[in-house]
PDB file of C-alpha atoms in Angstrom:
ATOM      1  CA  MET A   1     -20.009  33.927 -76.326  1.00 72.00           C
ATOM      2  CA  ASN A   2     -17.928  36.972 -75.417  1.00 79.00           C
ATOM      3  CA  HIS A   3     -15.865  37.467 -72.251  1.00 76.00           C
ATOM      4  CA  ASP A   4     -18.724  38.884 -70.145  1.00 77.00           C
ATOM      5  CA  GLU A   5     -21.090  36.076 -71.168  1.00 78.00           C
ATOM      6  CA  ILE A   6     -18.436  33.462 -70.332  1.00 76.00           C
ATOM      7  CA  LYS A   7     -17.860  35.104 -66.947  1.00 76.00           C
ATOM      8  CA  ASP A   8     -21.596  34.997 -66.164  1.00 76.00           C
ATOM      9  CA  SER A   9     -21.713  31.290 -67.119  1.00 76.00           C
ATOM     10  CA  ILE A  10     -18.803  30.104 -64.874  1.00 72.00           C
ATOM     11  CA  SER A  11     -21.062  29.299 -61.900  1.00 71.00           C
ATOM     12  CA  ALA A  12     -23.466  27.279 -64.058  1.00 72.00           C
ATOM     13  CA  TYR A  13     -20.452  25.486 -65.593  1.00 74.00           C
ATOM     14  CA  CYS A  14     -19.192  24.395 -62.144  1.00 72.00           C
ATOM     15  CA  LEU A  15     -22.617  22.961 -61.260  1.00 68.00           C
ATOM     16  CA  GLY A  16     -22.968  21.202 -64.654  1.00 71.00           C
ATOM     17  CA  ALA A  17     -25.994  23.342 -65.567  1.00 69.00           C
ATOM     18  CA  LEU A  18     -24.819  24.346 -69.077  1.00 73.00           C
ATOM     19  CA  ASP A  19     -25.734  22.596 -72.313  1.00 78.00           C
ATOM     20  CA  GLU A  20     -23.019  21.152 -74.573  1.00 81.00           C
ATOM     21  CA  THR A  21     -22.678  24.381 -76.561  1.00 81.00           C
ATOM     22  CA  GLY A  22     -22.315  26.542 -73.462  1.00 78.00           C
ATOM     23  CA  GLN A  23     -19.874  24.097 -71.834  1.00 80.00           C
ATOM     24  CA  SER A  24     -17.719  23.997 -74.972  1.00 83.00           C
ATOM     25  CA  SER A  25     -17.688  27.812 -75.174  1.00 82.00           C
ATOM     26  CA  VAL A  26     -16.512  28.127 -71.552  1.00 79.00           C
ATOM     27  CA  GLU A  27     -13.794  25.478 -71.969  1.00 84.00           C
ATOM     28  CA  GLU A  28     -12.547  27.043 -75.203  1.00 84.00           C
ATOM     29  CA  HIS A  29     -12.375  30.453 -73.508  1.00 82.00           C
ATOM     30  CA  LEU A  30     -10.434  29.020 -70.552  1.00 81.00           C
ATOM     31  CA  LYS A  31      -7.963  27.371 -72.936  1.00 84.00           C
ATOM     32  CA  GLN A  32      -7.114  30.843 -74.243  1.00 84.00           C
ATOM     33  CA  GLY A  33      -5.658  31.700 -70.804  1.00 83.00           C
ATOM     34  CA  CYS A  34      -8.125  34.255 -69.411  1.00 84.00           C
ATOM     35  CA  SER A  35      -6.738  34.858 -65.889  1.00 84.00           C
ATOM     36  CA  GLU A  36      -9.903  36.534 -64.620  1.00 83.00           C
ATOM     37  CA  CYS A  37     -12.169  33.640 -65.629  1.00 78.00           C
ATOM     38  CA  GLU A  38      -9.651  31.066 -64.321  1.00 81.00           C
ATOM     39  CA  ALA A  39      -9.626  32.786 -60.911  1.00 81.00           C
ATOM     40  CA  LEU A  40     -13.426  32.851 -60.842  1.00 76.00           C
ATOM     41  CA  LEU A  41     -13.507  29.157 -61.809  1.00 76.00           C
ATOM     42  CA  ARG A  42     -11.199  28.233 -58.913  1.00 77.00           C
ATOM     43  CA  GLU A  43     -13.308  30.258 -56.497  1.00 74.00           C
ATOM     44  CA  MET A  44     -16.539  28.582 -57.621  1.00 72.00           C
ATOM     45  CA  HIS A  45     -14.890  25.136 -57.444  1.00 67.00           C
ATOM     46  CA  GLU A  46     -14.064  25.824 -53.777  1.00 65.00           C
ATOM     47  CA  VAL A  47     -17.712  26.688 -53.063  1.00 62.00           C
ATOM     48  CA  VAL A  48     -19.040  23.622 -54.867  1.00 58.00           C
ATOM     49  CA  ASN A  49     -16.430  21.271 -53.344  1.00 60.00           C
ATOM     50  CA  GLY A  50     -17.303  22.562 -49.890  1.00 57.00           C
ATOM     51  CA  LEU A  51     -20.806  21.206 -50.329  1.00 53.00           C
ATOM     52  CA  ALA A  52     -19.443  17.638 -50.206  1.00 50.00           C
ATOM     53  CA  PHE A  53     -18.185  18.164 -46.657  1.00 50.00           C
ATOM     54  CA  ALA A  54     -21.262  19.951 -45.408  1.00 50.00           C
ATOM     55  CA  ALA A  55     -23.151  16.835 -44.196  1.00 49.00           C
ATOM     56  CA  PRO A  56     -23.274  16.648 -40.356  1.00 52.00           C
ATOM     57  CA  ALA A  57     -21.106  13.978 -38.638  1.00 50.00           C
ATOM     58  CA  GLN A  58     -22.977  11.014 -37.073  1.00 53.00           C
ATOM     59  CA  LYS A  59     -22.175   9.728 -33.572  1.00 56.00           C
ATOM     60  CA  PRO A  60     -22.323   5.895 -33.174  1.00 55.00           C
ATOM     61  CA  SER A  61     -25.184   4.665 -30.956  1.00 57.00           C
ATOM     62  CA  ALA A  62     -24.566   3.246 -27.472  1.00 61.00           C
ATOM     63  CA  LEU A  63     -25.569  -0.225 -28.708  1.00 60.00           C
ATOM     64  CA  VAL A  64     -22.778  -0.242 -31.283  1.00 51.00           C
ATOM     65  CA  LYS A  65     -20.293   0.842 -28.622  1.00 56.00           C
ATOM     66  CA  GLU A  66     -21.421  -1.982 -26.272  1.00 63.00           C
ATOM     67  CA  GLN A  67     -21.174  -4.606 -29.035  1.00 59.00           C
ATOM     68  CA  ILE A  68     -17.618  -3.552 -29.894  1.00 55.00           C
ATOM     69  CA  LEU A  69     -16.518  -3.657 -26.236  1.00 60.00           C
ATOM     70  CA  ALA A  70     -18.179  -7.044 -25.729  1.00 62.00           C
ATOM     71  CA  ALA A  71     -16.298  -8.484 -28.681  1.00 57.00           C
ATOM     72  CA  ILE A  72     -12.972  -7.224 -27.352  1.00 54.00           C
ATOM     73  CA  GLU A  73     -13.452  -8.213 -23.679  1.00 54.00           C
ATOM     74  CA  PRO A  74     -16.131 -10.908 -23.064  1.00 49.00           C
ATOM     75  CA  GLN A  75     -15.694 -10.938 -19.272  1.00 49.00           C
ATOM     76  CA  GLN A  76     -17.693  -8.457 -17.236  1.00 50.00           C
ATOM     77  CA  ALA A  77     -15.573  -5.480 -16.247  1.00 46.00           C
ATOM     78  CA  PRO A  78     -15.511  -4.348 -12.625  1.00 50.00           C
ATOM     79  CA  ALA A  79     -17.910  -1.543 -11.776  1.00 51.00           C
ATOM     80  CA  ALA A  80     -16.399   1.885 -12.145  1.00 50.00           C
ATOM     81  CA  SER A  81     -16.001   4.081  -9.083  1.00 53.00           C
ATOM     82  CA  PRO A  82     -18.426   7.028  -8.610  1.00 53.00           C
ATOM     83  CA  LEU A  83     -15.582   9.455  -9.335  1.00 50.00           C
ATOM     84  CA  ILE A  84     -14.806   7.790 -12.647  1.00 54.00           C
ATOM     85  CA  GLN A  85     -18.521   7.690 -13.556  1.00 54.00           C
ATOM     86  CA  LEU A  86     -18.827  11.414 -12.799  1.00 50.00           C
ATOM     87  CA  LYS A  87     -15.734  12.122 -14.933  1.00 51.00           C
ATOM     88  CA  GLU A  88     -17.188  10.136 -17.836  1.00 57.00           C
ATOM     89  CA  LYS A  89     -20.518  11.959 -17.588  1.00 55.00           C
ATOM     90  CA  VAL A  90     -18.739  15.311 -17.675  1.00 50.00           C
ATOM     91  CA  GLU A  91     -16.666  14.219 -20.682  1.00 55.00           C
ATOM     92  CA  ASP A  92     -19.740  12.863 -22.483  1.00 58.00           C
ATOM     93  CA  SER A  93     -21.662  16.075 -21.815  1.00 56.00           C
ATOM     94  CA  THR A  94     -18.772  18.179 -23.096  1.00 54.00           C
ATOM     95  CA  VAL A  95     -18.439  16.062 -26.250  1.00 53.00           C
ATOM     96  CA  GLU A  96     -22.185  16.214 -26.831  1.00 59.00           C
ATOM     97  CA  LEU A  97     -22.235  20.016 -26.515  1.00 53.00           C
ATOM     98  CA  LEU A  98     -19.288  20.365 -28.886  1.00 54.00           C
ATOM     99  CA  GLN A  99     -20.904  17.926 -31.327  1.00 62.00           C
ATOM    100  CA  ARG A 100     -24.197  19.817 -31.273  1.00 60.00           C
ATOM    101  CA  GLY A 101     -22.374  23.100 -31.879  1.00 57.00           C
ATOM    102  CA  ARG A 102     -20.446  21.568 -34.774  1.00 58.00           C
ATOM    103  CA  GLU A 103     -23.602  20.086 -36.298  1.00 60.00           C
ATOM    104  CA  ARG A 104     -25.435  23.402 -35.979  1.00 59.00           C
ATOM    105  CA  TRP A 105     -22.536  25.250 -37.629  1.00 54.00           C
ATOM    106  CA  MET A 106     -22.234  22.667 -40.403  1.00 57.00           C
ATOM    107  CA  ARG A 107     -25.961  22.923 -41.129  1.00 57.00           C
ATOM    108  CA  VAL A 108     -25.723  26.708 -41.323  1.00 52.00           C
ATOM    109  CA  SER A 109     -22.524  26.527 -43.413  1.00 56.00           C
ATOM    110  CA  TRP A 110     -24.015  23.947 -45.791  1.00 57.00           C
ATOM    111  CA  GLY A 111     -27.223  25.936 -46.227  1.00 58.00           C
ATOM    112  CA  LEU A 112     -25.306  29.166 -46.771  1.00 58.00           C
ATOM    113  CA  SER A 113     -22.971  27.603 -49.350  1.00 61.00           C
ATOM    114  CA  LEU A 114     -25.884  26.058 -51.228  1.00 62.00           C
ATOM    115  CA  ALA A 115     -27.831  29.314 -51.159  1.00 62.00           C
ATOM    116  CA  ILE A 116     -24.822  31.250 -52.479  1.00 64.00           C
ATOM    117  CA  ALA A 117     -24.259  28.723 -55.270  1.00 65.00           C
ATOM    118  CA  VAL A 118     -27.937  28.801 -56.298  1.00 65.00           C
ATOM    119  CA  ILE A 119     -28.029  32.611 -56.220  1.00 66.00           C
ATOM    120  CA  VAL A 120     -24.866  32.842 -58.343  1.00 63.00           C
ATOM    121  CA  VAL A 121     -26.350  30.461 -60.929  1.00 68.00           C
ATOM    122  CA  LEU A 122     -29.686  32.302 -61.026  1.00 71.00           C
ATOM    123  CA  VAL A 123     -28.014  35.700 -61.333  1.00 66.00           C
ATOM    124  CA  GLY A 124     -25.791  34.386 -64.129  1.00 70.00           C
ATOM    125  CA  LEU A 125     -28.747  32.917 -66.032  1.00 75.00           C
ATOM    126  CA  TYR A 126     -30.824  36.068 -65.568  1.00 69.00           C
ATOM    127  CA  SER A 127     -27.912  38.235 -66.717  1.00 72.00           C
ATOM    128  CA  GLN A 128     -27.603  36.109 -69.843  1.00 78.00           C
ATOM    129  CA  TYR A 129     -31.356  36.433 -70.462  1.00 78.00           C
ATOM    130  CA  VAL A 130     -31.239  40.222 -70.084  1.00 78.00           C
ATOM    131  CA  LYS A 131     -28.306  40.514 -72.518  1.00 80.00           C
ATOM    132  CA  THR A 132     -30.136  38.349 -75.063  1.00 84.00           C
ATOM    133  CA  GLU A 133     -33.271  40.460 -74.682  1.00 81.00           C
ATOM    134  CA  ILE A 134     -31.292  43.693 -75.130  1.00 84.00           C
ATOM    135  CA  THR A 135     -29.694  42.340 -78.324  1.00 83.00           C
ATOM    136  CA  PHE A 136     -33.129  41.326 -79.643  1.00 82.00           C
ATOM    137  CA  LEU A 137     -34.622  44.750 -78.898  1.00 83.00           C
ATOM    138  CA  LYS A 138     -31.662  46.511 -80.549  1.00 80.00           C
ATOM    139  CA  LYS A 139     -32.199  44.473 -83.720  1.00 80.00           C
ATOM    140  CA  ARG A 140     -35.913  45.283 -83.703  1.00 78.00           C
ATOM    141  CA  LEU A 141     -35.081  48.967 -83.276  1.00 78.00           C
ATOM    142  CA  GLU A 142     -32.650  48.843 -86.217  1.00 77.00           C
ATOM    143  CA  VAL A 143     -35.324  47.218 -88.401  1.00 73.00           C
ATOM    144  CA  SER A 144     -37.858  49.851 -87.294  1.00 72.00           C
ATOM    145  CA  ASP A 145     -35.421  52.643 -88.178  1.00 75.00           C
ATOM    146  CA  GLN A 146     -34.903  51.122 -91.629  1.00 77.00           C
ATOM    147  CA  VAL A 147     -38.661  50.883 -92.215  1.00 74.00           C
ATOM    148  CA  VAL A 148     -39.166  54.500 -91.124  1.00 74.00           C
ATOM    149  CA  SER A 149     -36.360  55.634 -93.449  1.00 76.00           C
ATOM    150  CA  GLN A 150     -37.880  53.738 -96.385  1.00 73.00           C
ATOM    151  CA  LEU A 151     -41.321  55.188 -95.680  1.00 74.00           C
ATOM    152  CA  ARG A 152     -39.904  58.708 -95.524  1.00 78.00           C
ATOM    153  CA  THR A 153     -38.144  58.210 -98.862  1.00 72.00           C
ATOM    154  CA  GLU A 154     -41.322  56.857-100.449  1.00 68.00           C
ATOM    155  CA  LEU A 155     -43.384  59.707 -98.984  1.00 73.00           C
ATOM    156  CA  SER A 156     -40.949  62.279-100.381  1.00 72.00           C
ATOM    157  CA  LYS A 157     -41.161  60.598-103.780  1.00 66.00           C
ATOM    158  CA  GLN A 158     -44.969  60.639-103.753  1.00 69.00           C
ATOM    159  CA  GLU A 159     -45.046  64.292-102.663  1.00 73.00           C
ATOM    160  CA  ARG A 160     -42.795  65.247-105.595  1.00 69.00           C
ATOM    161  CA  ILE A 161     -45.038  63.326-108.006  1.00 70.00           C
ATOM    162  CA  LEU A 162     -48.164  64.955-106.573  1.00 72.00           C
ATOM    163  CA  LYS A 163     -46.525  68.375-106.854  1.00 71.00           C
ATOM    164  CA  VAL A 164     -46.035  67.866-110.598  1.00 67.00           C
ATOM    165  CA  LEU A 165     -49.509  66.420-111.181  1.00 68.00           C
ATOM    166  CA  GLN A 166     -51.189  69.375-109.451  1.00 72.00           C
ATOM    167  CA  SER A 167     -49.312  71.954-111.529  1.00 70.00           C
ATOM    168  CA  SER A 168     -51.340  74.099-113.939  1.00 72.00           C
ATOM    169  CA  GLU A 169     -48.356  74.230-116.328  1.00 78.00           C
ATOM    170  CA  ILE A 170     -47.949  70.467-116.747  1.00 83.00           C
ATOM    171  CA  ARG A 171     -46.838  69.185-120.156  1.00 86.00           C
ATOM    172  CA  ILE A 172     -46.947  65.623-121.429  1.00 88.00           C
ATOM    173  CA  VAL A 173     -44.229  63.991-123.525  1.00 91.00           C
ATOM    174  CA  ASP A 174     -44.971  60.489-124.842  1.00 93.00           C
ATOM    175  CA  LEU A 175     -41.975  58.147-125.211  1.00 95.00           C
ATOM    176  CA  GLN A 176     -42.035  55.606-128.030  1.00 95.00           C
ATOM    177  CA  GLY A 177     -40.284  52.233-128.107  1.00 95.00           C
ATOM    178  CA  GLN A 178     -37.331  51.978-130.475  1.00 95.00           C
ATOM    179  CA  LYS A 179     -35.805  49.110-132.449  1.00 93.00           C
ATOM    180  CA  SER A 180     -34.232  47.605-129.302  1.00 91.00           C
ATOM    181  CA  SER A 181     -37.627  47.563-127.516  1.00 93.00           C
ATOM    182  CA  PRO A 182     -40.565  48.073-129.901  1.00 94.00           C
ATOM    183  CA  ASP A 183     -43.183  47.171-127.246  1.00 93.00           C
ATOM    184  CA  ALA A 184     -41.855  49.610-124.650  1.00 94.00           C
ATOM    185  CA  ILE A 185     -43.797  52.766-123.856  1.00 95.00           C
ATOM    186  CA  GLY A 186     -43.211  55.702-121.553  1.00 94.00           C
ATOM    187  CA  ARG A 187     -44.495  59.100-120.544  1.00 91.00           C
ATOM    188  CA  VAL A 188     -42.985  62.261-119.114  1.00 90.00           C
ATOM    189  CA  LEU A 189     -45.161  64.638-117.087  1.00 88.00           C
ATOM    190  CA  TRP A 190     -43.153  67.839-117.122  1.00 84.00           C
ATOM    191  CA  ASP A 191     -43.615  71.097-115.240  1.00 83.00           C
ATOM    192  CA  PRO A 192     -41.291  73.757-116.733  1.00 81.00           C
ATOM    193  CA  GLY A 193     -42.094  76.242-113.950  1.00 80.00           C
ATOM    194  CA  GLN A 194     -40.975  73.917-111.122  1.00 81.00           C
ATOM    195  CA  LYS A 195     -38.298  72.314-113.317  1.00 82.00           C
ATOM    196  CA  LEU A 196     -39.613  68.900-112.248  1.00 83.00           C
ATOM    197  CA  ALA A 197     -40.687  65.898-114.291  1.00 84.00           C
ATOM    198  CA  VAL A 198     -42.288  62.525-113.516  1.00 88.00           C
ATOM    199  CA  ILE A 199     -41.163  59.674-115.775  1.00 90.00           C
ATOM    200  CA  SER A 200     -42.943  56.335-116.131  1.00 91.00           C
ATOM    201  CA  ALA A 201     -41.873  53.411-118.328  1.00 94.00           C
ATOM    202  CA  LEU A 202     -43.416  50.021-119.163  1.00 93.00           C
ATOM    203  CA  ASN A 203     -42.427  46.884-121.087  1.00 93.00           C
ATOM    204  CA  LEU A 204     -38.700  47.571-121.123  1.00 94.00           C
ATOM    205  CA  PRO A 205     -36.510  44.429-121.276  1.00 93.00           C
ATOM    206  CA  PRO A 206     -35.161  43.217-117.890  1.00 92.00           C
ATOM    207  CA  THR A 207     -32.021  45.069-116.825  1.00 91.00           C
ATOM    208  CA  PRO A 208     -28.813  42.938-117.008  1.00 91.00           C
ATOM    209  CA  SER A 209     -26.834  42.781-113.759  1.00 90.00           C
ATOM    210  CA  ASP A 210     -24.006  44.869-115.238  1.00 93.00           C
ATOM    211  CA  LYS A 211     -26.257  47.498-116.850  1.00 94.00           C
ATOM    212  CA  ASP A 212     -28.549  50.394-115.902  1.00 94.00           C
ATOM    213  CA  TYR A 213     -31.177  52.282-117.845  1.00 95.00           C
ATOM    214  CA  GLN A 214     -30.191  55.932-118.190  1.00 95.00           C
ATOM    215  CA  LEU A 215     -32.484  58.875-118.906  1.00 94.00           C
ATOM    216  CA  TRP A 216     -31.360  61.755-121.084  1.00 95.00           C
ATOM    217  CA  MET A 217     -32.691  65.279-121.688  1.00 91.00           C
ATOM    218  CA  LEU A 218     -31.760  66.793-125.027  1.00 92.00           C
ATOM    219  CA  ARG A 219     -30.784  70.467-125.004  1.00 88.00           C
ATOM    220  CA  GLY A 220     -31.077  71.041-128.722  1.00 85.00           C
ATOM    221  CA  THR A 221     -29.123  68.003-129.934  1.00 87.00           C
ATOM    222  CA  GLN A 222     -26.839  67.773-126.891  1.00 92.00           C
ATOM    223  CA  PRO A 223     -27.718  64.931-124.417  1.00 93.00           C
ATOM    224  CA  VAL A 224     -27.755  65.892-120.728  1.00 92.00           C
ATOM    225  CA  ASP A 225     -27.615  63.136-118.092  1.00 93.00           C
ATOM    226  CA  ALA A 226     -30.856  62.950-116.059  1.00 91.00           C
ATOM    227  CA  GLY A 227     -29.971  59.909-113.923  1.00 91.00           C
ATOM    228  CA  ILE A 228     -30.111  56.119-113.950  1.00 93.00           C
ATOM    229  CA  PHE A 229     -33.036  53.899-112.980  1.00 92.00           C
ATOM    230  CA  SER A 230     -34.030  50.252-112.721  1.00 89.00           C
ATOM    231  CA  LEU A 231     -37.255  48.302-113.152  1.00 92.00           C
ATOM    232  CA  ASP A 232     -39.360  46.839-110.361  1.00 88.00           C
ATOM    233  CA  GLU A 233     -40.506  43.207-110.196  1.00 85.00           C
ATOM    234  CA  GLU A 234     -43.356  43.955-112.608  1.00 85.00           C
ATOM    235  CA  GLY A 235     -40.997  45.454-115.195  1.00 85.00           C
ATOM    236  CA  LYS A 236     -42.030  49.074-114.770  1.00 91.00           C
ATOM    237  CA  ALA A 237     -40.445  52.242-113.414  1.00 92.00           C
ATOM    238  CA  ILE A 238     -41.721  55.560-112.092  1.00 88.00           C
ATOM    239  CA  PHE A 239     -39.541  58.324-110.669  1.00 87.00           C
ATOM    240  CA  THR A 240     -39.006  62.096-110.592  1.00 85.00           C
ATOM    241  CA  ILE A 241     -36.136  64.234-111.868  1.00 84.00           C
ATOM    242  CA  GLU A 242     -35.113  67.880-111.888  1.00 82.00           C
ATOM    243  CA  THR A 243     -35.055  69.180-115.460  1.00 77.00           C
ATOM    244  CA  ILE A 244     -32.494  71.556-116.957  1.00 68.00           C
ATOM    245  CA  ALA A 245     -32.735  75.229-116.014  1.00 67.00           C
ATOM    246  CA  ASP A 246     -33.077  76.546-119.583  1.00 68.00           C
ATOM    247  CA  SER A 247     -36.179  74.475-120.253  1.00 71.00           C
ATOM    248  CA  ILE A 248     -36.948  76.530-123.345  1.00 76.00           C
ATOM    249  CA  ASN A 249     -34.139  74.652-125.105  1.00 83.00           C
ATOM    250  CA  LEU A 250     -35.345  71.209-123.916  1.00 87.00           C
ATOM    251  CA  THR A 251     -36.231  69.383-127.116  1.00 90.00           C
ATOM    252  CA  ALA A 252     -36.597  65.683-126.203  1.00 93.00           C
ATOM    253  CA  PHE A 253     -36.279  62.879-123.628  1.00 94.00           C
ATOM    254  CA  ALA A 254     -34.611  59.521-124.315  1.00 95.00           C
ATOM    255  CA  VAL A 255     -33.685  56.266-122.530  1.00 96.00           C
ATOM    256  CA  THR A 256     -30.607  54.141-123.281  1.00 96.00           C
ATOM    257  CA  LEU A 257     -29.066  51.012-121.725  1.00 95.00           C
ATOM    258  CA  GLU A 258     -25.622  51.824-120.328  1.00 96.00           C
ATOM    259  CA  PRO A 259     -22.875  50.241-118.172  1.00 95.00           C
ATOM    260  CA  LYS A 260     -23.637  49.993-114.445  1.00 94.00           C
ATOM    261  CA  GLY A 261     -23.624  53.414-112.796  1.00 93.00           C
ATOM    262  CA  GLY A 262     -24.200  55.392-115.991  1.00 94.00           C
ATOM    263  CA  VAL A 263     -21.968  57.314-118.401  1.00 96.00           C
ATOM    264  CA  PRO A 264     -21.414  61.034-119.257  1.00 94.00           C
ATOM    265  CA  GLN A 265     -22.666  60.586-122.836  1.00 95.00           C
ATOM    266  CA  PRO A 266     -24.878  57.905-124.454  1.00 95.00           C
ATOM    267  CA  THR A 267     -23.026  54.813-125.691  1.00 94.00           C
ATOM    268  CA  GLY A 268     -25.778  52.182-125.847  1.00 89.00           C
ATOM    269  CA  ASP A 269     -28.865  51.625-127.941  1.00 92.00           C
ATOM    270  CA  PHE A 270     -31.905  53.874-127.565  1.00 95.00           C
ATOM    271  CA  TYR A 271     -34.931  52.143-126.010  1.00 96.00           C
ATOM    272  CA  LEU A 272     -37.352  55.081-125.610  1.00 96.00           C
ATOM    273  CA  VAL A 273     -37.457  58.494-127.329  1.00 96.00           C
ATOM    274  CA  GLY A 274     -40.011  61.326-127.150  1.00 95.00           C
ATOM    275  CA  ALA A 275     -39.928  64.865-128.558  1.00 92.00           C
ATOM    276  CA  VAL A 276     -41.093  67.919-126.617  1.00 88.00           C
ATOM    277  CA  ILE A 277     -43.995  69.494-128.518  1.00 82.00           C
ATOM    278  CA  ARG A 278     -44.577  73.171-127.815  1.00 72.00           C
ATOM    279  CA  GLY A 279     -47.998  74.650-128.282  1.00 61.00           C
TER     280      GLY A 279
END
């Protein structure tokens, strides 16, 4: 727990309402010498300790008083004078009034202290609940933002593919598997006017962790980097690229396996190759 969470848990700690994990967190925080939390702890201890002295005092009954006096002096005492009796009645009445006032105050004080302690605990627990709920909602919002971002990326990808497929100038270049991957096949759907192409590939070998497949466009015999790609769980790939501006000189497409991140010029074996056929 952080400082604010520890601070909200001090009241529950004083009343023994925390579980072992919460109690350990509070004690560990106090060991680090947080003056603010130590002051709050002392204040709450005073409130809780005051509850032990909040019970009203009990006055012994007259029977107990008579039994004690009888044990001390068995002989009957002479009758008190009317003046003394009146004095005793006044004293007893005064004591009784003071006692009643004290009991009333102690009941109010005890109830007030208990109410304050309960309110502090409830507020602390509710504050902790609200903070937990806020954290949970923030995480859900982050996940939602990630999902929306992924959907937008996928939608953009599909729109680019659809744009190529709907073109009246679309050309098709078939890619053939080479010695490194004889069973692999691929296809390029190419729109020279929009300078866009959709590439699909199947049956390529799984990509090693330190490698990437890299697509090349050949301008005459000169390879031009067209980007790296990876295979999905089913071993296939489909993606779009922007082709070179001088598409009239585009003669072929090829796929090689290169070090992670790609290279400026091909260094690995060719896995797919397809020539551009002009009608």
